[in-house]
mmCIF file of C-alpha atoms in Angstrom:
data_model
loop_
_atom_site.group_PDB
_atom_site.id
_atom_site.type_symbol
_atom_site.label_atom_id
_atom_site.label_comp_id
_atom_site.label_asym_id
_atom_site.label_seq_id
_atom_site.Cartn_x
_atom_site.Cartn_y
_atom_site.Cartn_z
ATOM 1 C CA MET A 131 -19.680 -8.110 48.206
ATOM 2 C CA PHE A 132 -23.305 -8.696 47.976
ATOM 3 C CA GLY A 133 -24.607 -5.520 46.047
ATOM 4 C CA ALA A 134 -27.079 -4.916 47.417
ATOM 5 C CA GLN A 135 -28.783 -7.579 49.350
ATOM 6 C CA ARG A 136 -27.671 -6.737 52.947
ATOM 7 C CA ASP A 137 -27.798 -9.789 55.039
ATOM 8 C CA PRO A 138 -24.916 -12.724 53.281
ATOM 9 C CA TYR A 139 -23.192 -9.049 53.969
ATOM 10 C CA ARG A 140 -23.211 -9.012 56.837
ATOM 11 C CA ARG A 141 -22.846 -12.794 57.198
ATOM 12 C CA ARG A 142 -19.771 -12.380 55.647
ATOM 13 C CA PHE A 143 -19.011 -10.320 58.749
ATOM 14 C CA ILE A 144 -20.374 -11.947 61.204
ATOM 15 C CA GLU A 145 -18.506 -15.238 60.125
ATOM 16 C CA ALA A 146 -15.101 -13.631 59.547
ATOM 17 C CA TRP A 147 -14.837 -12.437 62.730
ATOM 18 C CA GLN A 148 -16.416 -15.769 64.506
ATOM 19 C CA LYS A 149 -14.176 -17.511 62.409
ATOM 20 C CA ALA A 150 -11.228 -15.274 63.987
ATOM 21 C CA GLN A 151 -12.682 -15.911 67.300
ATOM 22 C CA SER A 152 -12.099 -19.938 67.609
ATOM 23 C CA GLY A 153 -8.552 -20.191 65.553
ATOM 24 C CA GLU A 154 -10.516 -21.771 62.147
ATOM 25 C CA PRO A 155 -8.067 -20.711 59.264
ATOM 26 C CA LEU A 156 -9.593 -17.230 57.197
ATOM 27 C CA ASP A 157 -9.917 -17.227 53.860
ATOM 28 C CA PRO A 158 -7.910 -13.919 52.199
ATOM 29 C CA LEU A 159 -11.411 -12.035 52.240
ATOM 30 C CA GLU A 160 -12.079 -13.282 55.958
ATOM 31 C CA GLN A 161 -8.396 -12.842 57.322
ATOM 32 C CA ARG A 162 -8.503 -8.628 56.058
ATOM 33 C CA ILE A 163 -12.161 -8.263 57.637
ATOM 34 C CA ALA A 164 -11.187 -9.662 60.673
ATOM 35 C CA GLU A 165 -8.349 -7.397 60.615
ATOM 36 C CA VAL A 166 -10.497 -4.980 60.211
ATOM 37 C CA VAL A 167 -12.596 -6.265 63.027
ATOM 38 C CA ALA A 168 -10.190 -6.847 65.318
ATOM 39 C CA LYS A 169 -8.791 -2.451 65.197
ATOM 40 C CA HIS A 170 -12.778 -1.968 65.663
ATOM 41 C CA PRO A 171 -13.324 -2.823 69.432
ATOM 42 C CA GLU A 172 -17.371 -0.942 69.398
ATOM 43 C CA TYR A 173 -18.764 -3.479 66.830
ATOM 44 C CA HIS A 174 -16.957 -6.832 69.029
ATOM 45 C CA ALA A 175 -20.451 -7.247 70.649
ATOM 46 C CA MET A 176 -22.449 -6.166 68.101
ATOM 47 C CA LEU A 177 -21.010 -8.935 66.027
ATOM 48 C CA ALA A 178 -21.443 -11.445 68.308
ATOM 49 C CA ASP A 179 -25.249 -10.943 68.727
ATOM 50 C CA ALA A 180 -26.173 -11.765 65.336
ATOM 51 C CA ASP A 181 -29.981 -11.828 65.139
ATOM 52 C CA ARG A 182 -29.905 -8.412 66.764
ATOM 53 C CA VAL A 183 -27.975 -7.206 64.372
ATOM 54 C CA LEU A 184 -28.614 -8.404 61.128
ATOM 55 C CA ASP A 185 -31.663 -6.398 60.300
ATOM 56 C CA LYS A 186 -30.841 -3.561 61.617
ATOM 57 C CA ASP A 187 -31.566 -0.344 60.141
ATOM 58 C CA TRP A 188 -29.095 1.872 61.931
ATOM 59 C CA LEU A 189 -30.017 6.225 60.707
ATOM 60 C CA PRO A 190 -27.676 8.671 60.014
ATOM 61 C CA GLU A 191 -30.743 10.984 60.784
ATOM 62 C CA ALA A 192 -30.745 10.169 64.374
ATOM 63 C CA GLY A 193 -26.629 10.078 64.574
ATOM 64 C CA GLU A 194 -26.270 6.350 63.826
ATOM 65 C CA THR A 195 -23.496 5.005 62.483
ATOM 66 C CA ASN A 196 -23.398 1.352 60.142
ATOM 67 C CA PRO A 197 -20.676 -0.431 61.940
ATOM 68 C CA PHE A 198 -21.006 -2.945 58.017
ATOM 69 C CA LEU A 199 -21.048 -0.022 56.099
ATOM 70 C CA HIS A 200 -18.103 1.291 57.988
ATOM 71 C CA MET A 201 -15.828 -1.728 58.302
ATOM 72 C CA ALA A 202 -16.560 -1.967 54.170
ATOM 73 C CA LEU A 203 -15.604 1.198 53.921
ATOM 74 C CA HIS A 204 -12.064 0.277 55.580
ATOM 75 C CA LEU A 205 -12.137 -2.938 53.199
ATOM 76 C CA ALA A 206 -12.625 -1.156 49.969
ATOM 77 C CA LEU A 207 -10.184 1.787 50.642
ATOM 78 C CA LEU A 208 -7.192 -0.908 51.822
ATOM 79 C CA GLU A 209 -8.393 -2.387 48.311
ATOM 80 C CA GLN A 210 -7.881 1.090 46.477
ATOM 81 C CA ILE A 211 -4.429 1.577 48.488
ATOM 82 C CA GLY A 212 -2.970 -1.439 48.111
ATOM 83 C CA ALA A 213 -3.970 -1.265 43.609
ATOM 84 C CA ASP A 214 -3.325 1.755 43.914
ATOM 85 C CA HIS A 215 -6.770 3.104 42.295
ATOM 86 C CA PRO A 216 -7.094 5.903 41.828
ATOM 87 C CA PRO A 217 -3.366 6.241 41.028
ATOM 88 C CA GLY A 218 -1.993 8.185 44.111
ATOM 89 C CA ILE A 219 -3.660 7.129 46.205
ATOM 90 C CA ARG A 220 -0.888 5.040 47.936
ATOM 91 C CA ALA A 221 1.844 7.530 47.586
ATOM 92 C CA LEU A 222 -0.842 10.124 49.579
ATOM 93 C CA TYR A 223 -1.759 6.671 52.528
ATOM 94 C CA ASP A 224 1.840 6.595 52.333
ATOM 95 C CA SER A 225 2.054 10.680 53.123
ATOM 96 C CA GLY A 226 -0.583 9.824 55.747
ATOM 97 C CA LEU A 227 1.168 7.150 57.326
ATOM 98 C CA ARG A 228 4.070 9.837 58.394
ATOM 99 C CA ILE A 229 2.403 13.136 58.836
ATOM 100 C CA HIS A 230 0.818 10.096 62.148
ATOM 101 C CA SER A 231 3.523 8.584 62.914
ATOM 102 C CA GLY A 232 2.911 5.219 61.739
ATOM 103 C CA ASP A 233 -1.145 5.294 62.490
ATOM 104 C CA ALA A 234 -2.294 3.585 59.950
ATOM 105 C CA HIS A 235 -5.993 3.074 61.511
ATOM 106 C CA ALA A 236 -5.628 6.904 61.701
ATOM 107 C CA VAL A 237 -4.532 7.689 58.221
ATOM 108 C CA GLU A 238 -7.706 5.026 57.571
ATOM 109 C CA HIS A 239 -10.238 7.402 58.880
ATOM 110 C CA GLN A 240 -8.769 10.084 57.922
ATOM 111 C CA LEU A 241 -9.849 8.722 54.141
ATOM 112 C CA LEU A 242 -13.335 7.103 55.158
ATOM 113 C CA ASP A 243 -14.418 10.755 54.426
ATOM 114 C CA CYS A 244 -13.654 11.353 51.216
ATOM 115 C CA LEU A 245 -14.760 7.860 49.985
ATOM 116 C CA ALA A 246 -17.960 7.911 51.286
ATOM 117 C CA GLU A 247 -18.917 11.505 49.848
ATOM 118 C CA SER A 248 -17.040 9.810 46.440
ATOM 119 C CA MET A 249 -19.862 7.048 46.565
ATOM 120 C CA TRP A 250 -22.478 9.259 47.857
ATOM 121 C CA ARG A 251 -21.656 11.684 44.414
ATOM 122 C CA MET A 252 -21.047 8.441 41.803
ATOM 123 C CA GLN A 253 -25.219 7.600 43.815
ATOM 124 C CA ARG A 254 -26.340 10.698 43.694
ATOM 125 C CA GLU A 255 -25.381 11.835 39.312
ATOM 126 C CA GLY A 256 -25.395 8.649 38.242
ATOM 127 C CA ARG A 257 -21.799 8.843 37.043
ATOM 128 C CA GLU A 258 -18.650 7.471 38.259
ATOM 129 C CA ASP A 259 -17.074 10.254 40.108
ATOM 130 C CA ASP A 260 -13.991 11.570 39.084
ATOM 131 C CA PRO A 261 -10.266 10.289 40.889
ATOM 132 C CA ARG A 262 -9.226 13.970 41.230
ATOM 133 C CA ASN A 263 -12.245 14.382 43.782
ATOM 134 C CA TYR A 264 -11.513 12.271 45.343
ATOM 135 C CA LEU A 265 -8.163 12.986 45.978
ATOM 136 C CA ALA A 266 -8.416 16.728 46.668
ATOM 137 C CA CYS A 267 -10.506 15.500 48.695
ATOM 138 C CA ILE A 268 -7.992 13.288 50.336
ATOM 139 C CA ARG A 269 -4.859 15.760 50.299
ATOM 140 C CA ARG A 270 -7.347 18.084 51.784
ATOM 141 C CA ALA A 271 -8.280 15.797 54.484
ATOM 142 C CA LEU A 272 -4.438 14.377 55.759
ATOM 143 C CA GLY A 273 -3.997 19.007 55.018
ATOM 144 C CA LEU A 274 -1.180 18.566 51.706
ATOM 145 C CA PRO A 275 -1.054 20.372 49.732
ATOM 146 C CA PRO A 276 -2.249 20.170 45.532
ATOM 147 C CA PRO A 277 -0.153 18.272 43.056
ATOM 148 C CA ASP A 278 2.445 20.595 41.402
ATOM 149 C CA ASP A 279 0.584 19.819 37.627
#
């Protein structure tokens, strides 16, 4: 969305949520952001205090989760599902919905680790990850058997 510059990226989340809370019109991306934020009440107070969070580092080694990264992973996953890219992700997501009685947020949370792992592998190896690895991770996360190839 904004490359390596985190302030504009974080501001986009903060401003979209503030606009949603005040009933202002939202563009399509702001609407999607507001929907993701709405599912994460644990982040609402943080988003209301922009000065405190714009420069904050969340350190995994300290057991912290970056809320902006977490919500961005939700957005990326929803884009992948909407575009069915990599091919087959939408069908796997639909299977997850059946397994979890339609709880989309629960399914998304199961898939987020696979997306993060795929991104980590791409960064570490300096090339795109094989989508088969990503889809296999999703299958395992959902408890689905491997495909019949």
